[in-house]
Amino acid sequence: LKTMPVKLRKNWAVPETAVTPEHIYMNRRQWLQAAGFAGAGLAVIFAGGAINSAHAVIGPYPAPRNEAYVGGRALTPEDEATTYTNFYEFGSSKNIWRRAQKLTTSPWSVTIDGLVEKPQSIDAEDLLRQLGGLEERIYRHRCVEAWAMTVPWTGVALARLVAFARPTASAKYLRMETFLDPLVAPGQKQDWYPWPYVEGLTLAEATNELAFLATGIYGKPMQAQNGAPLRLVVPWKYGFKSIKSITRFTFTDQRPVSFWEQLNAKEYGFWANVNPDVSHPRWSQATERLLGSGDRVPTQIFNGYGAEVAELYSGMFPNDKRALFH
Ligand code: MTE
């Protein structure tokens, strides 16, 4: 007998009609935002067939700009800052933005625990409602790899979250943790990394006026690849301190050991304040490359935010100031 060749559709193959092309999805979303529906959840079919819900977020977007933080440099083009990203959960290249769309960012549970009056878990949207109105701030961002960008973030001062959490008198540090879900984030299958991503600040740093909990970028809700729905932004420190997609805030009296510190403490320390005069063991930190223009410009101590933060470190490490920049 001779059989007819049968063309089987592989189960991952999605019929064309089930896929919403990205430009249509984007236009619909932009239209909804323009029409003031940004807060409404919106079912979207992504290429690949997964049904996802677009970020149902607390707005409004764009939020009023806080004129105290204007960046001092030309804004980085939006498409550069949203397509050239570090998010090792989705791979070690910069080009992970498509892959990151798999992250479902609403609902998003956030745990606040450790040395606080009342540990709790709360949905990110409820948490944001409790923290008050959003604002926009333009900050310079300096990655330890020596690229830099200038970006408008939307969000709230991290100090508001600290106040909301009501830490006890013995709390000295704030430890933050990213989600753990290797099925969504393939980088987390690489078991030589100490997942989940962890970062930490002293409480004095966390309550400094500059420390920011960002929910949006360029006047719109945060995209997954930039750390939706909630990420830290600490612009006077190297970018790796600015942990993305936070699920847990723990108040503690022990200094947290961060993800990169655990991997290589000689190269990525706890303080990690920007300083052009303290080289990374493998490269100079004297200059930085601006995303977009590609221009090289001199790096500034504390990334130019010394007026706001230098005082945090006065008297620390009198015999070894370099420790602050490591
Ligand atoms: N947060 C998590 N969870 N995972 C990461 O890989 N990369 C860090 C930081 N936060 C990272 C992270 C690094 S090295 C930098 S420079 C910034 O995110 C980059 O932020 P951006 O991609 O939004 O520019």
XYZ file of C-alpha atoms and ligand atoms in Angstrom:
350
model
C 0.000 0.000 0.000
C 0.999 3.541 -0.657
C -0.011 6.217 1.849
C -0.797 9.788 0.960
C 1.659 12.210 2.526
C -0.287 13.973 5.252
C 0.633 17.507 6.210
C 0.340 17.737 9.956
C 0.198 21.073 11.644
C 2.671 21.082 14.480
C 0.982 22.022 17.696
C 3.044 25.175 18.016
C 2.025 26.433 14.620
C -0.676 29.046 14.992
C -3.044 29.788 12.120
C -2.403 33.226 10.648
C -5.864 34.386 11.627
C -5.150 33.827 15.349
C -2.189 36.156 15.393
C -2.629 39.863 15.884
C 0.227 41.583 14.081
C 2.213 43.682 16.461
C 1.645 46.966 14.641
C -2.120 46.494 14.939
C -1.833 45.591 18.601
C 0.375 48.618 19.228
C -1.960 50.975 17.428
C -4.913 49.660 19.354
C -3.091 50.104 22.599
C -1.904 53.597 21.723
C -5.424 54.489 20.720
C -6.794 53.168 24.002
C -4.236 55.190 25.882
C -5.030 58.312 23.940
C -8.715 57.727 24.549
C -8.089 57.454 28.281
C -8.675 53.722 28.596
C -5.151 52.968 29.761
C -6.484 51.529 32.996
C -8.640 48.931 31.293
C -7.195 45.437 30.907
C -7.047 44.406 27.290
C -6.839 40.863 26.009
C -4.188 40.525 23.363
C -3.152 37.521 21.332
C 0.582 37.550 20.869
C 2.371 35.772 18.069
C 2.841 32.248 19.353
C -0.728 31.997 20.448
C -0.404 32.877 24.111
C -3.269 34.896 25.477
C -1.954 37.615 27.693
C -3.461 40.601 29.359
C -1.885 43.960 28.722
C -0.825 45.844 31.811
C -3.864 47.014 33.688
C -2.126 49.845 35.407
C -2.717 52.740 37.714
C -2.340 55.989 35.793
C -2.828 58.509 34.521
C -0.166 58.497 31.817
C 1.662 60.656 31.177
C 2.021 61.685 34.804
C 2.863 65.274 35.773
C 6.567 65.988 35.438
C 8.550 66.813 38.547
C 10.666 69.725 37.298
C 13.286 69.101 40.001
C 14.591 66.170 37.916
C 15.190 67.108 34.315
C 18.079 64.859 33.286
C 20.477 67.528 32.031
C 21.095 65.722 28.727
C 19.150 65.019 25.553
C 16.614 62.227 26.041
C 17.651 58.853 24.683
C 15.411 57.830 21.767
C 12.571 55.746 23.177
C 13.124 52.809 20.843
C 16.782 52.565 21.954
C 15.925 52.506 25.643
C 13.174 49.942 25.162
C 14.982 47.566 22.796
C 18.540 47.647 24.204
C 18.011 46.272 27.670
C 19.687 44.160 30.345
C 17.325 41.559 31.787
C 19.285 38.367 32.344
C 16.130 36.468 33.246
C 15.396 36.544 29.509
C 18.953 35.985 28.294
C 22.351 37.618 28.441
C 22.053 39.601 25.211
C 20.633 43.117 25.016
C 18.059 42.028 22.479
C 15.515 40.279 24.710
C 12.597 42.663 24.447
C 10.432 40.316 22.384
C 11.070 37.400 24.689
C 10.187 39.486 27.731
C 6.626 39.963 26.427
C 5.900 36.543 27.910
C 5.966 38.048 31.372
C 2.437 38.574 32.690
C 2.610 41.714 34.793
C -0.991 41.963 35.946
C -2.023 40.658 38.401
C 1.317 41.002 40.198
C 1.694 40.074 43.833
C 4.165 42.006 45.945
C 5.261 40.770 49.366
C 6.422 43.195 52.047
C 8.014 41.337 54.937
C 10.877 41.070 57.414
C 11.283 43.745 60.068
C 7.987 45.523 59.510
C 5.000 46.124 61.776
C 2.733 43.964 59.628
C 4.040 41.688 56.860
C 1.672 41.548 53.907
C 1.189 40.546 50.300
C -0.591 43.023 48.090
C -1.293 43.339 44.381
C 0.959 45.902 42.671
C -2.012 48.004 41.583
C -3.467 48.146 45.093
C -0.032 48.960 46.428
C 0.360 51.843 43.983
C -3.052 53.198 44.879
C -1.868 53.275 48.503
C 1.352 55.067 47.598
C -0.345 58.088 46.068
C -0.027 59.932 42.757
C 2.510 59.153 40.079
C 5.037 61.669 38.805
C 7.559 61.781 35.984
C 11.274 62.305 36.521
C 14.043 62.402 33.947
C 17.155 60.641 35.206
C 20.520 59.766 33.761
C 21.248 56.040 33.937
C 24.797 54.645 33.906
C 25.336 50.930 33.381
C 28.467 49.369 34.878
C 29.267 48.255 31.306
C 29.833 51.955 30.445
C 26.772 52.704 28.345
C 24.359 55.375 29.510
C 20.930 56.763 28.755
C 18.665 59.615 29.839
C 15.110 58.497 30.376
C 11.780 59.825 31.683
C 10.522 57.419 34.341
C 7.056 57.462 35.844
C 6.549 56.301 39.401
C 6.715 57.228 43.074
C 9.517 57.949 45.512
C 10.721 54.703 47.093
C 10.481 56.525 50.436
C 6.705 56.254 50.102
C 6.892 52.482 49.986
C 9.176 52.479 53.025
C 6.679 54.626 54.920
C 3.810 52.370 53.834
C 5.703 49.248 55.005
C 6.320 50.703 58.484
C 9.696 49.112 59.221
C 10.586 48.539 62.854
C 13.449 50.409 64.538
C 15.847 47.517 64.005
C 15.521 47.520 60.178
C 18.674 48.818 58.467
C 18.446 47.572 54.902
C 15.857 47.037 52.205
C 16.319 43.832 50.209
C 14.442 43.512 46.907
C 13.809 40.395 44.866
C 12.655 39.742 41.260
C 10.131 37.040 40.251
C 11.303 33.439 39.796
C 9.652 31.568 36.924
C 11.977 29.624 34.604
C 9.032 28.640 32.391
C 8.508 32.298 31.512
C 12.091 33.491 31.840
C 14.437 31.029 30.124
C 17.545 32.693 31.562
C 16.480 31.321 34.924
C 17.119 27.808 33.630
C 20.822 28.680 33.635
C 21.598 27.334 37.061
C 25.035 28.904 37.421
C 23.238 32.170 38.196
C 21.973 32.648 41.767
C 18.309 33.276 40.889
C 16.197 35.111 41.781
C 17.827 38.501 41.112
C 18.352 40.327 44.397
C 19.416 43.854 45.202
C 19.651 45.939 48.330
C 20.006 49.430 49.716
C 20.533 50.869 53.162
C 17.360 52.436 54.527
C 19.064 55.827 54.309
C 19.598 55.232 50.582
C 16.095 53.867 50.081
C 14.578 56.983 51.631
C 16.820 59.423 49.780
C 14.727 61.684 47.565
C 16.279 60.268 44.380
C 15.432 56.604 44.979
C 12.464 55.912 42.739
C 10.032 53.067 42.204
C 9.193 53.220 38.515
C 5.983 51.987 36.926
C 6.367 53.642 33.540
C 8.793 54.981 30.976
C 8.387 57.704 28.298
C 4.986 58.675 29.627
C 3.542 55.167 29.234
C 3.179 52.112 31.425
C 6.446 50.213 31.783
C 7.171 47.589 29.185
C 8.129 44.134 30.420
C 11.707 44.397 29.164
C 12.313 47.526 31.246
C 11.064 45.826 34.413
C 7.274 46.026 34.520
C 5.275 46.427 36.575
C 7.577 47.806 39.268
C 11.308 48.476 39.184
C 13.839 50.385 41.180
C 15.741 53.378 39.779
C 18.767 54.603 41.763
C 20.500 56.934 39.313
C 23.648 57.621 41.338
C 24.596 53.939 41.320
C 25.552 51.578 38.513
C 22.497 50.293 36.679
C 22.638 46.761 38.056
C 21.379 48.114 41.396
C 18.125 49.166 39.668
C 16.353 45.822 40.027
C 13.478 45.050 37.657
C 10.067 43.390 38.105
C 10.186 43.376 41.900
C 8.022 40.870 43.779
C 9.378 41.235 47.289
C 10.575 43.983 49.613
C 12.208 42.635 52.781
C 13.321 44.886 55.629
C 16.313 43.440 57.434
C 19.216 44.188 59.757
C 21.589 42.110 57.569
C 23.254 43.602 54.526
C 21.726 41.844 51.505
C 24.034 40.017 49.107
C 23.003 41.020 45.625
C 22.808 38.786 42.556
C 25.943 40.171 40.923
C 27.833 40.389 44.198
C 27.177 36.703 44.788
C 28.459 35.907 41.296
C 31.541 38.074 41.481
C 32.065 40.240 44.565
C 35.391 41.567 43.245
C 33.660 43.176 40.274
C 30.198 44.092 41.606
C 30.038 45.256 45.205
C 27.172 46.322 47.423
C 27.730 50.090 47.162
C 28.358 50.453 43.435
C 28.231 54.253 43.439
C 29.321 55.652 40.083
C 32.889 57.009 40.038
C 35.004 57.693 36.931
C 38.206 57.291 38.964
C 37.573 53.778 40.227
C 37.956 51.331 37.374
C 36.128 48.077 37.004
C 38.795 45.348 37.294
C 38.445 44.747 33.531
C 37.752 48.223 32.106
C 37.934 51.941 32.790
C 34.879 53.813 34.080
C 36.234 57.240 32.997
C 33.782 57.708 30.119
C 30.437 56.371 28.955
C 28.741 55.766 25.597
C 25.342 57.381 25.127
C 22.692 55.088 23.687
C 21.309 56.640 20.540
C 24.025 59.082 19.510
C 26.900 56.779 20.423
C 28.789 59.813 21.769
C 31.420 59.232 24.443
C 31.161 61.613 27.384
C 33.009 61.865 30.695
C 31.478 59.952 33.609
C 30.693 62.003 36.709
C 31.082 60.993 40.319
C 27.742 59.722 41.707
C 26.627 60.017 38.063
C 26.343 63.761 38.700
C 23.963 63.385 41.664
C 26.481 64.183 44.401
C 24.490 67.172 45.672
C 21.647 64.838 46.555
C 23.530 61.783 47.803
C 27.153 62.473 48.797
C 26.041 63.195 52.345
C 24.716 59.640 52.691
C 28.304 58.434 52.708
C 30.035 61.084 54.784
C 32.412 59.510 57.247
C 32.097 56.027 55.770
C 35.280 54.099 54.960
C 37.647 56.908 56.105
C 40.662 54.788 55.196
C 39.383 53.478 51.897
C 37.007 55.809 50.070
C 37.201 53.568 47.029
C 35.064 50.998 48.847
C 32.045 53.230 48.267
C 32.437 52.972 44.543
C 32.653 49.260 44.365
N 16.989 43.531 37.052
C 16.796 42.212 36.841
N 15.831 41.589 37.512
N 17.564 41.512 35.958
C 18.602 42.113 35.282
O 19.299 41.430 34.508
N 19.874 44.169 34.855
C 20.346 45.380 35.521
C 19.194 46.285 35.951
N 18.147 45.533 36.592
C 18.832 43.490 35.495
C 17.974 44.181 36.389
C 21.280 46.151 34.715
S 22.856 45.507 34.544
C 20.963 47.382 34.179
S 22.134 48.356 33.417
C 19.579 47.854 34.206
O 18.671 46.928 34.806
C 19.140 48.099 32.787
O 17.876 48.697 32.748
P 17.206 48.930 31.308
O 17.350 47.599 30.580
O 15.795 49.283 31.577
O 18.002 49.988 30.650
